[in-house]
Amino acid sequence: MKQDIARVLIDEKVIEKRLDVMAAQIEREFPEGTLLAIILLKGALVFAADLLRRVERPLEIECLNVSSYHGGTESSGKVDFLDRSFPEVKGRHVLLLDDILDTGRTLHAVAERLREEGAEAVHTCVLLSKDRPRVEEVEADYTGFQIGDEFVVGYGLDYMGRYRNLPHVAVLTPEAIARG
Ligand code: XMP
């Protein structure tokens, strides 16, 4: 796996420090009551597990399986909800967690759906935000890091299903991308 990495963009220790700050901010700002965290699978799994363990508040966790990339390095332009059921969100303040904000389609589509399902408010939280024009007008309430417009892997993010277990955020070599 190591030979596939062109460069480490965000080191493990830097991520840890940033999560401490984000968790403290969420604790401080989130309205009273039990927080409902909704994790978008699979990309936000690692990020959410590390972040939510730092949040010292009563908290419930739900997961949603959505897909917009279908394996490659370009968004398909369509957000699919892959679960048969949808979590009960009526009247709840939801903390929606995703790995990365790119075109904005995913966060926009899921936040819309949560509102349609009766969520009182949707607070969005991403590890990474790509510096690029959004297709949908959406910004996250909590952002870990702003990055350039390049394809990244690691810390939950994949390429063709792999590299999610890297402890850092990294850029792949052109060879690794071509190999698939
Ligand atoms: P949108 O375009 O909907 O993108 O804002 C959000 C989803 O697209 C995936 N994504 C990436 N996955 N490296 C990845 O491994 C990337 O650089 C990347 N950019 C977007 C991701 O699943 C995210 O939830």
Coordinates of C-alpha atoms and ligand atoms in Angstrom, one line a residue:
M1 CA 0.0 0.0 0.0
K2 CA 2.9 2.4 0.9
Q3 CA 4.3 2.4 -2.6
D4 CA 0.9 3.7 -3.9
I5 CA 1.1 6.9 -1.9
A6 CA 2.4 9.9 -3.8
R7 CA 2.3 12.2 -0.7
V8 CA 0.7 12.4 2.7
L9 CA -1.6 15.4 2.7
I10 CA -2.8 15.4 6.4
D11 CA -0.8 13.5 9.0
E12 CA -2.5 11.4 11.7
K13 CA -1.3 13.6 14.6
V14 CA -2.7 16.7 12.8
I15 CA -6.1 15.0 12.3
E16 CA -6.2 14.0 16.0
K17 CA -5.6 17.6 17.2
R18 CA -8.2 19.0 14.8
L19 CA -10.8 16.4 16.0
D20 CA -10.2 17.6 19.6
V21 CA -11.1 21.2 18.5
M22 CA -14.1 20.1 16.5
A23 CA -15.5 17.9 19.3
A24 CA -15.2 20.8 21.8
Q25 CA -17.0 23.1 19.3
I26 CA -19.9 20.6 18.8
E27 CA -20.2 20.1 22.6
R28 CA -20.4 23.8 23.1
E29 CA -22.7 24.7 20.2
F30 CA -25.1 21.8 19.9
P31 CA -28.6 22.5 21.4
E32 CA -29.6 20.8 24.7
G33 CA -30.7 17.2 24.6
T34 CA -29.6 14.0 23.1
L35 CA -27.7 14.5 19.9
L36 CA -28.5 12.3 16.9
A37 CA -25.4 11.6 14.9
I38 CA -25.9 10.2 11.4
I39 CA -22.9 8.7 9.7
L40 CA -22.7 8.4 5.9
L41 CA -21.2 5.0 5.1
K42 CA -18.7 4.0 4.3
G43 CA -16.5 7.1 3.9
A44 CA -17.3 8.8 7.2
L45 CA -16.9 5.7 9.3
V46 CA -13.4 6.2 10.6
F47 CA -13.7 10.0 11.0
A48 CA -17.0 9.7 12.9
A49 CA -15.7 7.0 15.2
D50 CA -12.8 9.1 16.2
L51 CA -14.7 12.4 16.4
L52 CA -17.8 11.1 18.3
R53 CA -15.7 9.4 21.0
R54 CA -14.4 12.9 21.9
V55 CA -17.9 14.4 22.2
E56 CA -19.0 14.3 25.8
R57 CA -22.7 14.6 25.3
P58 CA -25.7 12.1 25.4
L59 CA -25.6 10.8 21.9
E60 CA -27.3 8.3 19.5
I61 CA -25.7 7.0 16.3
E62 CA -27.4 6.0 13.1
C63 CA -25.8 5.1 9.8
L64 CA -26.9 5.7 6.2
N65 CA -25.6 4.0 3.1
V66 CA -25.4 6.4 0.2
S67 CA -23.4 6.2 -2.9
S68 CA -22.3 8.8 -5.4
Y69 CA -18.9 7.6 -6.7
H70 CA -19.5 4.0 -7.7
G71 CA -15.8 3.2 -7.4
G72 CA -13.9 5.7 -9.4
T73 CA -12.4 9.2 -8.9
E74 CA -15.3 11.2 -10.4
S75 CA -18.7 11.7 -8.8
S76 CA -21.5 10.0 -10.8
G77 CA -23.8 13.0 -10.3
K78 CA -26.5 11.0 -8.7
V79 CA -27.0 10.2 -5.0
D80 CA -28.5 6.8 -4.2
F81 CA -29.9 5.9 -0.9
L82 CA -29.0 2.2 -0.5
D83 CA -30.9 1.3 2.8
R84 CA -34.3 -0.2 2.9
S85 CA -35.3 1.8 6.0
F86 CA -34.6 5.4 7.1
P87 CA -33.8 6.4 10.7
E88 CA -36.5 8.1 12.8
V89 CA -35.5 11.7 12.8
K90 CA -38.7 13.6 13.5
G91 CA -38.1 16.6 15.8
R92 CA -34.5 15.8 16.2
H93 CA -31.4 17.9 15.9
V94 CA -29.2 15.8 13.6
L95 CA -25.4 16.0 13.3
L96 CA -24.8 14.7 9.7
L97 CA -21.3 13.4 9.2
D98 CA -19.6 12.9 5.9
D99 CA -16.0 12.3 4.9
I100 CA -15.6 15.0 2.2
L101 CA -17.6 17.9 0.7
D102 CA -16.9 17.9 -3.0
T103 CA -19.6 18.8 -5.5
G104 CA -22.0 19.2 -2.6
R105 CA -24.6 16.8 -4.1
T106 CA -24.3 14.2 -1.3
L107 CA -24.7 16.5 1.7
H108 CA -27.4 18.5 -0.1
A109 CA -29.4 15.4 -1.0
V110 CA -29.2 13.8 2.5
A111 CA -29.9 17.0 4.4
E112 CA -33.0 17.6 2.2
R113 CA -34.2 14.1 2.9
L114 CA -33.6 14.5 6.6
R115 CA -35.7 17.7 6.6
E116 CA -38.4 15.9 4.6
E117 CA -38.4 13.2 7.2
G118 CA -39.1 15.8 9.9
A119 CA -35.7 16.6 11.4
E120 CA -35.9 19.8 13.5
A121 CA -32.5 20.9 12.3
V122 CA -29.6 19.4 10.3
H123 CA -26.1 20.3 11.3
T124 CA -23.5 19.2 8.8
C125 CA -20.0 18.1 9.6
V126 CA -17.2 16.9 7.3
L127 CA -13.6 16.0 7.7
L128 CA -12.5 17.6 4.4
S129 CA -13.9 20.3 2.2
K130 CA -12.6 20.5 -1.4
D131 CA -11.8 24.0 -2.7
R132 CA -13.9 23.9 -5.9
P133 CA -17.2 25.3 -7.1
R134 CA -20.1 23.4 -5.7
V135 CA -22.8 21.9 -7.9
E136 CA -25.2 22.3 -5.0
E137 CA -25.1 25.4 -2.8
V138 CA -24.0 23.8 0.5
E139 CA -21.3 24.4 3.1
A140 CA -20.7 22.3 6.2
D141 CA -21.3 23.8 9.7
Y142 CA -18.2 22.0 10.9
T143 CA -15.2 21.4 8.7
G144 CA -12.0 19.6 9.6
F145 CA -9.7 20.7 6.8
Q146 CA -9.9 22.7 3.6
I147 CA -8.0 20.9 0.7
G148 CA -7.3 21.5 -2.9
D149 CA -9.3 20.0 -5.8
E150 CA -7.6 16.6 -5.9
F151 CA -8.6 13.1 -5.3
V152 CA -7.6 11.8 -1.8
V153 CA -7.8 8.5 0.0
G154 CA -7.2 7.3 3.5
Y155 CA -8.8 7.8 7.0
G156 CA -12.0 6.3 5.6
L157 CA -11.8 7.5 2.0
D158 CA -11.3 4.9 -0.7
Y159 CA -10.2 4.3 -4.2
M160 CA -11.9 1.2 -5.7
G161 CA -12.8 0.1 -2.2
R162 CA -9.3 0.3 -0.9
Y163 CA -7.1 2.5 1.3
R164 CA -9.8 3.3 3.8
N165 CA -7.5 2.0 6.6
L166 CA -4.7 4.4 6.0
P167 CA -4.2 6.5 9.2
H168 CA -3.7 9.7 7.2
V169 CA -5.2 11.5 4.2
A170 CA -3.1 11.0 1.1
V171 CA -2.8 11.4 -2.6
L172 CA -2.2 8.3 -4.8
T173 CA 0.4 7.9 -7.4
P174 CA -0.8 8.1 -11.0
E175 CA 0.3 4.4 -11.4
A176 CA -1.9 3.3 -8.5
I177 CA -4.9 5.2 -10.0
A178 CA -4.2 3.7 -13.4
R179 CA -3.9 0.2 -12.0
G180 CA -7.3 0.6 -10.2
Ligands
XMP1 P1 -20.1 15.2 -3.3 O1 -19.5 15.4 -4.7 O2 -21.4 14.6 -3.3 O3 -19.0 14.2 -2.8 O4 -19.9 16.4 -2.4 C1 -19.2 13.6 -1.6 C2 -18.8 12.1 -1.7 O5 -18.0 11.8 -2.8 C3 -16.9 11.0 -2.4 N1 -15.7 11.7 -2.7 C4 -14.4 11.3 -2.6 N2 -14.0 10.0 -2.2 N3 -11.8 10.8 -2.5 C5 -12.7 9.8 -2.1 O6 -12.3 8.7 -1.8 C6 -12.1 12.0 -2.9 O7 -11.3 12.8 -3.1 C7 -13.5 12.2 -2.9 N4 -14.2 13.3 -3.3 C8 -15.5 13.0 -3.1 C9 -17.1 10.7 -1.0 O8 -17.7 9.4 -0.8 C10 -18.1 11.8 -0.5 O9 -18.9 11.3 0.5

